[in-house]
Tab-separated table of C-alpha atoms and ligand atoms in Angstrom:
chain	number	residue	atom	x	y	z
A	1	MET	CA	28.796	-50.286	71.163
A	2	ASP	CA	28.318	-46.756	69.863
A	3	PHE	CA	25.467	-45.757	67.529
A	4	GLU	CA	26.668	-42.127	67.214
A	5	LEU	CA	28.024	-40.967	63.879
A	6	SER	CA	31.298	-39.058	63.958
A	7	GLU	CA	31.284	-35.337	63.193
A	8	ASN	CA	32.847	-35.996	59.808
A	9	GLN	CA	30.250	-38.651	58.957
A	10	ARG	CA	27.412	-36.280	59.881
A	11	MET	CA	29.023	-33.470	57.903
A	12	MET	CA	29.344	-35.594	54.744
A	13	ARG	CA	25.725	-36.774	55.065
A	14	ASP	CA	24.384	-33.247	55.601
A	15	MET	CA	26.503	-31.747	52.832
A	16	THR	CA	25.221	-34.398	50.406
A	17	LYS	CA	21.639	-33.929	51.557
A	18	ASP	CA	21.859	-30.179	50.782
A	19	PHE	CA	23.589	-30.732	47.455
A	20	ALA	CA	21.112	-33.399	46.362
A	21	ALA	CA	18.078	-31.323	47.356
A	22	ARG	CA	19.444	-28.261	45.555
A	23	GLU	CA	21.081	-29.712	42.424
A	24	ILE	CA	19.613	-33.185	41.807
A	25	ALA	CA	15.993	-33.086	43.002
A	26	PRO	CA	14.851	-30.378	40.544
A	27	LEU	CA	16.173	-32.469	37.610
A	28	ALA	CA	15.150	-35.946	38.770
A	29	HIS	CA	11.807	-36.153	36.966
A	30	GLU	CA	13.157	-34.715	33.708
A	31	MET	CA	16.166	-37.061	33.731
A	32	ASP	CA	13.819	-40.006	34.195
A	33	VAL	CA	11.544	-38.936	31.324
A	34	ASN	CA	14.420	-38.138	28.919
A	35	GLY	CA	16.691	-41.014	29.938
A	36	GLU	CA	19.631	-38.595	30.087
A	37	MET	CA	21.797	-36.928	32.712
A	38	PRO	CA	22.854	-33.343	31.937
A	39	GLU	CA	26.610	-32.777	31.613
A	40	ALA	CA	26.197	-29.631	33.733
A	41	LEU	CA	25.049	-31.735	36.688
A	42	ILE	CA	27.973	-34.122	36.263
A	43	ALA	CA	30.341	-31.136	36.195
A	44	LYS	CA	28.865	-29.834	39.467
A	45	MET	CA	29.217	-33.263	41.046
A	46	ARG	CA	32.813	-33.423	39.878
A	47	GLU	CA	33.512	-30.040	41.427
A	48	ALA	CA	31.852	-31.060	44.707
A	49	GLY	CA	34.131	-34.124	44.926
A	50	PHE	CA	31.576	-36.921	44.456
A	51	PHE	CA	33.860	-38.766	42.046
A	52	GLY	CA	36.583	-38.922	44.707
A	53	LEU	CA	34.503	-40.221	47.632
A	54	SER	CA	36.379	-43.520	48.103
A	55	TYR	CA	39.666	-42.467	46.526
A	56	PRO	CA	42.562	-41.887	48.954
A	57	GLU	CA	43.556	-38.307	49.727
A	58	GLU	CA	47.102	-38.955	48.432
A	59	PHE	CA	45.517	-39.454	44.979
A	60	GLY	CA	43.263	-36.400	45.252
A	61	GLY	CA	40.139	-38.077	46.639
A	62	LEU	CA	38.223	-37.573	49.872
A	63	GLY	CA	39.311	-40.925	51.334
A	64	LEU	CA	35.959	-41.531	53.048
A	65	ASP	CA	35.429	-44.474	55.355
A	66	THR	CA	32.729	-46.892	54.185
A	67	ILE	CA	30.147	-45.648	56.705
A	68	SER	CA	30.477	-42.039	55.467
A	69	TYR	CA	30.378	-43.322	51.912
A	70	GLY	CA	27.166	-45.265	52.636
A	71	LEU	CA	25.493	-42.214	54.170
A	72	VAL	CA	26.399	-40.163	51.086
A	73	VAL	CA	25.030	-42.888	48.800
A	74	GLU	CA	21.757	-42.972	50.747
A	75	GLU	CA	21.288	-39.214	50.355
A	76	LEU	CA	22.013	-39.330	46.602
A	77	ALA	CA	19.618	-42.254	46.094
A	78	ARG	CA	16.905	-40.430	47.982
A	79	GLN	CA	16.763	-37.849	45.181
A	80	SER	CA	17.828	-39.876	42.138
A	81	ALA	CA	18.760	-43.555	42.112
A	82	GLY	CA	20.128	-43.072	38.573
A	83	VAL	CA	22.583	-40.361	39.610
A	84	CYS	CA	23.452	-42.459	42.639
A	85	ILE	CA	24.448	-45.534	40.628
A	86	MET	CA	26.801	-43.505	38.431
A	87	ILE	CA	28.643	-42.392	41.566
A	88	THR	CA	28.587	-45.772	43.317
A	89	VAL	CA	29.900	-47.814	40.376
A	90	HIS	CA	32.702	-45.277	39.944
A	91	ASN	CA	33.569	-45.314	43.662
A	92	SER	CA	33.147	-49.042	44.310
A	93	VAL	CA	33.364	-51.775	41.671
A	94	GLY	CA	35.159	-49.403	39.283
A	95	TYR	CA	37.558	-48.348	42.034
A	96	TYR	CA	38.288	-51.317	44.331
A	97	PRO	CA	39.995	-53.462	41.648
A	98	VAL	CA	42.406	-50.631	40.781
A	99	ALA	CA	43.128	-49.529	44.365
A	100	GLY	CA	43.210	-53.047	45.804
A	101	PHE	CA	44.918	-54.961	43.011
A	102	GLY	CA	46.645	-52.458	40.683
A	103	ASN	CA	50.440	-52.159	40.860
A	104	ASP	CA	52.038	-48.895	42.064
A	105	GLU	CA	52.491	-47.650	38.505
A	106	VAL	CA	48.810	-48.200	37.659
A	107	LYS	CA	47.634	-46.573	40.882
A	108	ALA	CA	49.836	-43.504	40.391
A	109	LYS	CA	48.815	-43.191	36.741
A	110	TYR	CA	45.054	-43.694	37.019
A	111	LEU	CA	43.722	-43.037	40.524
A	112	PRO	CA	44.306	-39.240	40.430
A	113	ARG	CA	42.444	-38.993	37.121
A	114	MET	CA	39.607	-41.160	38.394
A	115	ALA	CA	39.352	-39.204	41.671
A	116	ALA	CA	39.178	-35.987	39.634
A	117	GLY	CA	36.143	-37.273	37.735
A	118	LYS	CA	37.229	-39.370	34.762
A	119	ILE	CA	34.515	-41.972	35.123
A	120	ALA	CA	35.057	-45.697	35.739
A	121	ALA	CA	32.967	-48.714	34.684
A	122	PHE	CA	33.006	-52.398	35.693
A	123	CYS	CA	32.568	-55.053	33.012
A	124	VAL	CA	31.923	-58.608	34.127
A	125	SER	CA	28.488	-59.512	32.728
A	126	GLU	CA	28.171	-61.016	29.255
A	127	PRO	CA	25.232	-62.308	27.207
A	128	GLY	CA	25.864	-65.826	28.577
A	129	ALA	CA	27.286	-64.920	31.998
A	130	GLY	CA	25.320	-63.032	34.659
A	131	SER	CA	24.831	-64.743	38.021
A	132	ASP	CA	27.272	-67.378	36.796
A	133	ALA	CA	30.044	-64.850	36.212
A	134	ALA	CA	32.693	-67.574	35.867
A	135	ALA	CA	31.009	-68.609	32.607
A	136	LEU	CA	32.307	-65.461	30.875
A	137	GLN	CA	33.700	-66.050	27.397
A	138	SER	CA	35.562	-62.841	26.474
A	139	THR	CA	39.155	-63.801	25.780
A	140	ALA	CA	42.552	-62.391	26.755
A	141	ARG	CA	45.624	-63.603	24.841
A	142	ARG	CA	49.151	-62.665	25.978
A	143	ASP	CA	51.214	-60.992	23.249
A	144	GLY	CA	54.636	-59.950	24.602
A	145	ASP	CA	54.141	-56.958	26.898
A	146	HIS	CA	50.466	-56.738	25.992
A	147	TRP	CA	47.227	-58.671	26.183
A	148	ILE	CA	44.683	-58.790	23.360
A	149	LEU	CA	41.028	-58.733	24.445
A	150	ASP	CA	38.093	-59.950	22.331
A	151	GLY	CA	34.416	-60.461	23.134
A	152	SER	CA	31.498	-58.429	24.397
A	153	LYS	CA	30.210	-57.104	27.707
A	154	VAL	CA	26.611	-56.270	28.578
A	155	TRP	CA	24.926	-54.082	31.216
A	156	VAL	CA	27.901	-51.744	31.516
A	157	THR	CA	26.800	-48.951	33.866
A	158	ASN	CA	28.492	-45.612	32.984
A	159	GLY	CA	29.565	-47.130	29.653
A	160	THR	CA	28.705	-44.072	27.544
A	161	ARG	CA	30.850	-41.655	29.529
A	162	ALA	CA	33.423	-43.921	31.176
A	163	GLN	CA	37.076	-43.191	30.539
A	164	PHE	CA	38.292	-46.335	32.317
A	165	PHE	CA	36.875	-49.858	32.150
A	166	VAL	CA	37.685	-52.697	34.550
A	167	ILE	CA	37.278	-55.697	32.230
A	168	LEU	CA	37.336	-59.421	32.974
A	169	ALA	CA	38.420	-61.853	30.274
A	170	ARG	CA	39.847	-65.354	30.182
A	171	THR	CA	42.647	-67.290	28.532
A	172	PRO	CA	41.072	-69.213	25.616
A	173	GLY	CA	40.314	-72.831	26.438
A	174	THR	CA	40.029	-72.300	30.220
A	175	GLU	CA	36.828	-72.895	32.178
A	176	GLY	CA	35.253	-71.864	35.479
A	177	HIS	CA	37.096	-69.555	37.882
A	178	ARG	CA	40.520	-70.507	36.506
A	179	GLY	CA	42.131	-68.553	33.682
A	180	ILE	CA	40.198	-65.314	34.322
A	181	HIS	CA	42.189	-62.057	34.424
A	182	ALA	CA	41.165	-58.482	35.295
A	183	PHE	CA	42.417	-55.464	33.340
A	184	LEU	CA	42.106	-51.704	33.439
A	185	VAL	CA	41.397	-50.506	29.898
A	186	GLU	CA	41.374	-46.918	28.662
A	187	ARG	CA	38.387	-45.803	26.666
A	188	ASP	CA	40.236	-44.655	23.540
A	189	THR	CA	41.992	-47.995	23.078
A	190	PRO	CA	41.264	-49.080	19.471
A	191	GLY	CA	38.729	-51.931	19.300
A	192	LEU	CA	36.684	-50.905	22.351
A	193	GLU	CA	33.278	-49.672	21.144
A	194	VAL	CA	29.917	-48.880	22.715
A	195	ALA	CA	27.516	-51.027	20.695
A	196	LYS	CA	24.104	-50.198	22.207
A	197	LYS	CA	22.424	-48.194	24.989
A	198	GLU	CA	19.662	-50.009	26.918
A	199	ASP	CA	16.149	-48.499	27.247
A	200	LYS	CA	15.417	-49.350	30.883
A	201	LEU	CA	12.394	-49.589	33.188
A	202	GLY	CA	14.094	-47.504	35.869
A	203	LEU	CA	17.374	-45.766	36.726
A	204	ARG	CA	16.780	-43.944	33.484
A	205	ALA	CA	19.196	-41.128	34.305
A	206	SER	CA	22.002	-43.691	34.322
A	207	ASP	CA	23.407	-45.103	31.078
A	208	THR	CA	23.719	-48.873	30.690
A	209	VAL	CA	25.386	-50.128	27.515
A	210	VAL	CA	26.733	-53.087	25.588
A	211	ILE	CA	30.411	-52.841	24.671
A	212	SER	CA	32.303	-54.822	22.077
A	213	LEU	CA	35.980	-55.751	22.322
A	214	ASP	CA	37.724	-56.403	19.049
A	215	GLY	CA	41.471	-56.946	19.340
A	216	VAL	CA	41.826	-54.451	22.222
A	217	ARG	CA	45.557	-54.171	23.146
A	218	VAL	CA	46.149	-53.653	26.863
A	219	PRO	CA	49.607	-53.240	28.440
A	220	HIS	CA	50.587	-56.077	30.805
A	221	ALA	CA	51.122	-53.395	33.474
A	222	ASN	CA	47.341	-52.847	33.471
A	223	LEU	CA	46.667	-56.381	34.702
A	224	LEU	CA	44.869	-56.000	38.065
A	225	GLY	CA	46.096	-58.612	40.529
A	226	GLU	CA	47.959	-61.691	39.436
A	227	GLU	CA	47.245	-63.655	36.284
A	228	ASP	CA	44.329	-66.083	36.807
A	229	HIS	CA	43.115	-64.110	39.851
A	230	GLY	CA	40.537	-62.009	37.990
A	231	PHE	CA	37.550	-63.796	39.479
A	232	ARG	CA	38.802	-63.058	42.992
A	233	VAL	CA	39.344	-59.400	42.027
A	234	ALA	CA	35.728	-59.165	40.865
A	235	MET	CA	34.256	-60.950	43.899
A	236	THR	CA	36.243	-58.760	46.309
A	237	ALA	CA	35.000	-55.670	44.476
A	238	LEU	CA	31.416	-56.935	44.704
A	239	ASP	CA	31.673	-57.500	48.472
A	240	GLY	CA	32.239	-53.763	48.821
A	241	GLY	CA	29.855	-52.831	46.003
A	242	ARG	CA	26.960	-54.655	47.667
A	243	ILE	CA	27.235	-52.420	50.731
A	244	GLY	CA	26.716	-49.437	48.424
A	245	VAL	CA	23.688	-51.070	46.771
A	246	ALA	CA	22.200	-51.681	50.249
A	247	PHE	CA	22.537	-47.969	51.074
A	248	GLN	CA	21.153	-47.060	47.650
A	249	ALA	CA	18.052	-49.174	48.329
A	250	ILE	CA	17.645	-47.616	51.785
A	251	GLY	CA	17.769	-44.159	50.174
A	252	ILE	CA	15.027	-45.057	47.700
A	253	GLY	CA	13.014	-46.695	50.499
A	254	ARG	CA	13.311	-43.562	52.599
A	255	ALA	CA	12.078	-41.446	49.697
A	256	CYS	CA	9.050	-43.771	49.507
A	257	LEU	CA	8.426	-43.404	53.229
A	258	VAL	CA	8.600	-39.594	53.053
A	259	GLU	CA	6.095	-39.511	50.180
A	260	ALA	CA	3.795	-41.994	51.949
A	261	LEU	CA	3.792	-39.892	55.130
A	262	LYS	CA	3.082	-36.702	53.216
A	263	TYR	CA	0.316	-38.164	51.112
A	264	SER	CA	-1.351	-40.021	53.977
A	265	ARG	CA	-1.548	-36.823	56.016
A	266	GLU	CA	-3.073	-34.858	53.122
A	267	ARG	CA	-5.491	-37.389	51.652
A	268	GLN	CA	-8.963	-37.387	53.161
A	269	ALA	CA	-11.226	-40.459	53.133
A	270	PHE	CA	-14.171	-41.430	55.299
A	271	GLY	CA	-14.076	-38.056	57.073
A	272	THR	CA	-10.434	-38.138	58.172
A	273	SER	CA	-6.909	-38.290	56.810
A	274	LEU	CA	-5.489	-41.633	55.692
A	275	SER	CA	-2.795	-41.270	58.356
A	276	ASN	CA	-5.495	-41.716	61.006
A	277	GLN	CA	-6.456	-45.150	59.694
A	278	PRO	CA	-4.851	-47.970	61.727
A	279	VAL	CA	-4.254	-50.055	58.598
A	280	ILE	CA	-2.220	-47.218	57.028
A	281	GLN	CA	-0.363	-46.691	60.303
A	282	HIS	CA	0.617	-50.369	60.330
A	283	LYS	CA	2.005	-50.053	56.814
A	284	ILE	CA	4.051	-47.040	57.887
A	285	ALA	CA	5.283	-48.840	61.010
A	286	ASP	CA	6.459	-51.807	58.925
A	287	MET	CA	8.175	-49.562	56.378
A	288	VAL	CA	10.127	-47.549	58.927
A	289	THR	CA	11.064	-50.610	61.022
A	290	GLU	CA	12.324	-52.571	58.025
A	291	LEU	CA	14.285	-49.627	56.640
A	292	ASP	CA	15.900	-49.054	60.033
A	293	ALA	CA	16.822	-52.743	60.297
A	294	ALA	CA	18.267	-52.539	56.785
A	295	ARG	CA	20.372	-49.517	57.728
A	296	LEU	CA	21.748	-51.317	60.781
A	297	LEU	CA	22.773	-54.289	58.618
A	298	ALA	CA	24.384	-51.967	56.074
A	299	LEU	CA	26.220	-50.010	58.776
A	300	ARG	CA	27.542	-53.248	60.286
A	301	ALA	CA	28.834	-54.436	56.909
A	302	ALA	CA	30.465	-51.028	56.343
A	303	TRP	CA	32.040	-51.118	59.801
A	304	LEU	CA	33.482	-54.599	59.161
A	305	LYS	CA	34.941	-53.445	55.859
A	306	ASP	CA	36.543	-50.417	57.500
A	307	ALA	CA	37.947	-52.643	60.243
A	308	GLY	CA	39.597	-54.794	57.557
A	309	MET	CA	37.494	-57.784	58.602
A	310	SER	CA	35.692	-60.344	56.463
A	311	HIS	CA	32.390	-58.885	55.276
A	312	THR	CA	31.319	-61.115	52.383
A	313	ARG	CA	28.341	-62.603	54.210
A	314	GLU	CA	27.374	-59.400	56.025
A	315	ALA	CA	27.457	-57.380	52.771
A	316	ALA	CA	25.239	-60.018	51.140
A	317	MET	CA	22.833	-59.921	54.110
A	318	ALA	CA	22.677	-56.125	54.001
A	319	LYS	CA	22.064	-56.088	50.242
A	320	LEU	CA	19.446	-58.835	50.389
A	321	PHE	CA	17.482	-57.355	53.264
A	322	ALA	CA	17.773	-53.687	52.238
A	323	THR	CA	16.770	-54.224	48.616
A	324	GLU	CA	13.802	-56.427	49.527
A	325	ALA	CA	12.694	-54.053	52.318
A	326	ALA	CA	12.954	-51.088	49.948
A	327	GLY	CA	10.929	-53.003	47.351
A	328	ARG	CA	8.189	-53.589	49.916
A	329	ALA	CA	8.345	-49.931	51.002
A	330	ALA	CA	7.898	-48.791	47.390
A	331	ASP	CA	4.978	-51.151	46.921
A	332	GLU	CA	3.214	-50.036	50.115
A	333	ALA	CA	3.910	-46.352	49.469
A	334	LEU	CA	2.360	-46.717	46.011
A	335	GLN	CA	-0.626	-48.496	47.562
A	336	ILE	CA	-1.110	-45.645	50.032
A	337	HIS	CA	-1.251	-43.251	47.061
A	338	GLY	CA	-4.022	-45.322	45.441
A	339	GLY	CA	-4.489	-44.433	41.768
A	340	TYR	CA	-2.290	-41.352	42.168
A	341	GLY	CA	0.638	-43.652	42.841
A	342	TYR	CA	0.241	-45.026	39.344
A	343	VAL	CA	0.825	-41.792	37.433
A	344	LYS	CA	3.869	-39.599	36.866
A	345	GLU	CA	2.377	-36.641	38.742
A	346	TYR	CA	3.797	-38.109	41.976
A	347	PRO	CA	7.387	-39.356	42.302
A	348	ILE	CA	6.366	-42.657	43.882
A	349	GLU	CA	5.896	-44.222	40.456
A	350	ARG	CA	9.560	-43.476	39.616
A	351	TYR	CA	10.803	-44.864	42.952
A	352	TYR	CA	8.768	-48.030	42.361
A	353	ARG	CA	10.513	-48.554	39.000
A	354	ASP	CA	13.968	-47.492	40.233
A	355	VAL	CA	14.065	-49.768	43.255
A	356	ARG	CA	13.393	-52.945	41.283
A	357	VAL	CA	16.880	-53.372	39.867
A	358	THR	CA	18.558	-53.279	43.285
A	359	ARG	CA	17.368	-56.888	43.716
A	360	ILE	CA	19.082	-57.817	40.447
A	361	TYR	CA	22.447	-56.098	39.979
A	362	GLU	CA	25.694	-56.817	41.833
A	363	GLY	CA	24.189	-60.253	42.497
A	364	THR	CA	20.470	-61.069	42.558
A	365	SER	CA	18.598	-61.792	45.795
A	366	GLU	CA	18.856	-65.496	44.957
A	367	ILE	CA	22.645	-65.229	44.683
A	368	GLN	CA	22.891	-63.269	47.973
A	369	ARG	CA	20.998	-66.127	49.664
A	370	LEU	CA	23.457	-68.626	48.155
A	371	VAL	CA	26.414	-66.606	49.514
A	372	ILE	CA	24.819	-66.296	52.967
A	373	ALA	CA	23.856	-69.970	53.128
A	374	ARG	CA	27.258	-71.230	51.933
A	375	GLN	CA	29.153	-69.188	54.518
A	376	THR	CA	26.739	-70.180	57.277
A	377	LEU	CA	26.905	-73.872	56.350
A	378	ALA	CA	30.690	-73.569	56.342
A	379	GLY	CA	30.513	-72.684	60.024
A	380	LYS	CA	30.049	-68.911	60.241
A	381	ILE	CA	27.070	-68.607	62.597
A	382	SER	CA	27.179	-64.927	63.580
B	401	FAD	C1	20.549	-51.648	35.144
B	401	FAD	C2	21.614	-52.704	35.259
B	401	FAD	C3	22.929	-52.305	35.463
B	401	FAD	C4	23.939	-53.265	35.543
B	401	FAD	N1	25.249	-52.852	35.646
B	401	FAD	C5	26.253	-53.767	35.541
B	401	FAD	C6	27.625	-53.356	35.460
B	401	FAD	O1	27.942	-52.163	35.558
B	401	FAD	N2	28.573	-54.299	35.274
B	401	FAD	C7	28.266	-55.638	35.164
B	401	FAD	O2	29.175	-56.448	34.992
B	401	FAD	N3	26.965	-56.062	35.231
B	401	FAD	C8	25.965	-55.152	35.421
B	401	FAD	N4	24.645	-55.575	35.467
B	401	FAD	C9	24.361	-56.990	35.313
B	401	FAD	C10	23.814	-57.654	36.585
B	401	FAD	O3	24.826	-57.796	37.536
B	401	FAD	C11	23.176	-58.982	36.153
B	401	FAD	O4	21.988	-58.665	35.466
B	401	FAD	C12	22.911	-59.898	37.325
B	401	FAD	O5	24.104	-60.378	37.878
B	401	FAD	C13	22.020	-61.092	36.927
B	401	FAD	O6	22.503	-61.712	35.786
B	401	FAD	P1	21.505	-62.019	34.538
B	401	FAD	O7	20.765	-60.770	34.247
B	401	FAD	O8	22.314	-62.631	33.467
B	401	FAD	O9	20.454	-63.055	35.118
B	401	FAD	P2	20.669	-64.652	35.251
B	401	FAD	O10	21.976	-64.938	35.876
B	401	FAD	O11	20.368	-65.280	33.941
B	401	FAD	O12	19.524	-65.018	36.290
B	401	FAD	C14	18.150	-65.070	35.932
B	401	FAD	C15	17.372	-65.488	37.175
B	401	FAD	O13	17.804	-66.783	37.608
B	401	FAD	C16	18.227	-66.736	38.961
B	401	FAD	N5	19.340	-67.650	39.173
B	401	FAD	C17	20.477	-67.758	38.460
B	401	FAD	N6	21.271	-68.709	38.988
B	401	FAD	C18	20.622	-69.190	40.072
B	401	FAD	C19	20.939	-70.190	41.048
B	401	FAD	N7	22.096	-70.861	41.029
B	401	FAD	N8	20.025	-70.427	42.009
B	401	FAD	C20	18.859	-69.762	42.053
B	401	FAD	N9	18.513	-68.799	41.169
B	401	FAD	C21	19.400	-68.522	40.187
B	401	FAD	C22	18.662	-65.297	39.176
B	401	FAD	O14	18.640	-64.940	40.566
B	401	FAD	C23	17.612	-64.543	38.359
B	401	FAD	O15	16.441	-64.401	39.115
B	401	FAD	C24	23.623	-54.631	35.445
B	401	FAD	C25	22.285	-55.026	35.271
B	401	FAD	C26	21.284	-54.085	35.167
B	401	FAD	C27	19.874	-54.532	34.933
């Protein structure tokens, strides 16, 4: 067993750390307050290659392995979880269905544009289908060489700017996992409209929207995977996506730890700094131990994915543990700040809000436990 990162992995992490400190950190507070991400920042990220992280080199991307990708995600999340989620959705759940299930024509047509920075979105959730994704009701009717999509999708990350949407819809009259298909849909297809932008608690730099589908005509060639296999396409994408969410949570947790260390060294109480109080030291010990354990779980899941091995359960374990550990780290870091943790003067208040959603999206903590328990009960012990 080797815990050393490769030179390339270290280089990607350090390059991202520098970029994020220089370009993202100075804007993070303002983006949170305004609920907007400046186009100039997106342009810089495009130029630096962040939209091509996962995309193969033959299509103009960087072709990163999942461990390098995770390290990059952690560094982005450390400065802005909102910027991070734009990049991760584009490079994971917006990417895997096209790269893993698109035909050669689709890959050649779309992957170079996506790698160059035309943004992708992933549309599974609906008003009546969240954790129970197979309950989705948007419809797809075959019409010669096309499919006609109708319905609505909620919680679409990147929806305002996305050029490409991975959309799940079902043949009318079908139920459950059967009859669901996945499609790649271009933004300017008539009938696809952004209906509403959500006003969120956290991740305010990232846009999350409702989209409506009204007679959207999609070429049959843009079907991702076989007919009726859309649910599998989505679940496979989420296995990979959850590794990214784990690293995102670790990045936010690390930001909390850094702020807690800084504040506890500076703040004086009872004639000494908070960092000299054993109770505060215990909090710090728990935070750093849990975040390290989370990173090891996330690295293992990434390694399994890169090795082409099954990683459904390990990705769920990494996401569950990392997001809950990061939530505890945010809570304790805020506590260490006392009242100052409760105001916008210190960034801890933003981290506390941002980290909350990591336990909800790409499968809630309850759903991760279901996945882990089912696979374990089916015989997978370790
Ligand atoms: C900021 C944000 C961005 C998002 N981005 C995207 C996106 O880009 N694309 C996309 O498709 N979706 C996206 N989502 C949607 C997200 O994946 C869902 O919110 C999530 O899957 C939960 O679904 P729900 O909100 O409908 O909650 P529900 O499924 O209604 O769940 C409500 C509660 O019940 C619990 N619960 C449900 N079923 C069970 C069960 N069987 N056992 C125990 N507990 C259960 C859940 O864990 C949860 O605590 C996003 C959500 C947010 C908030």
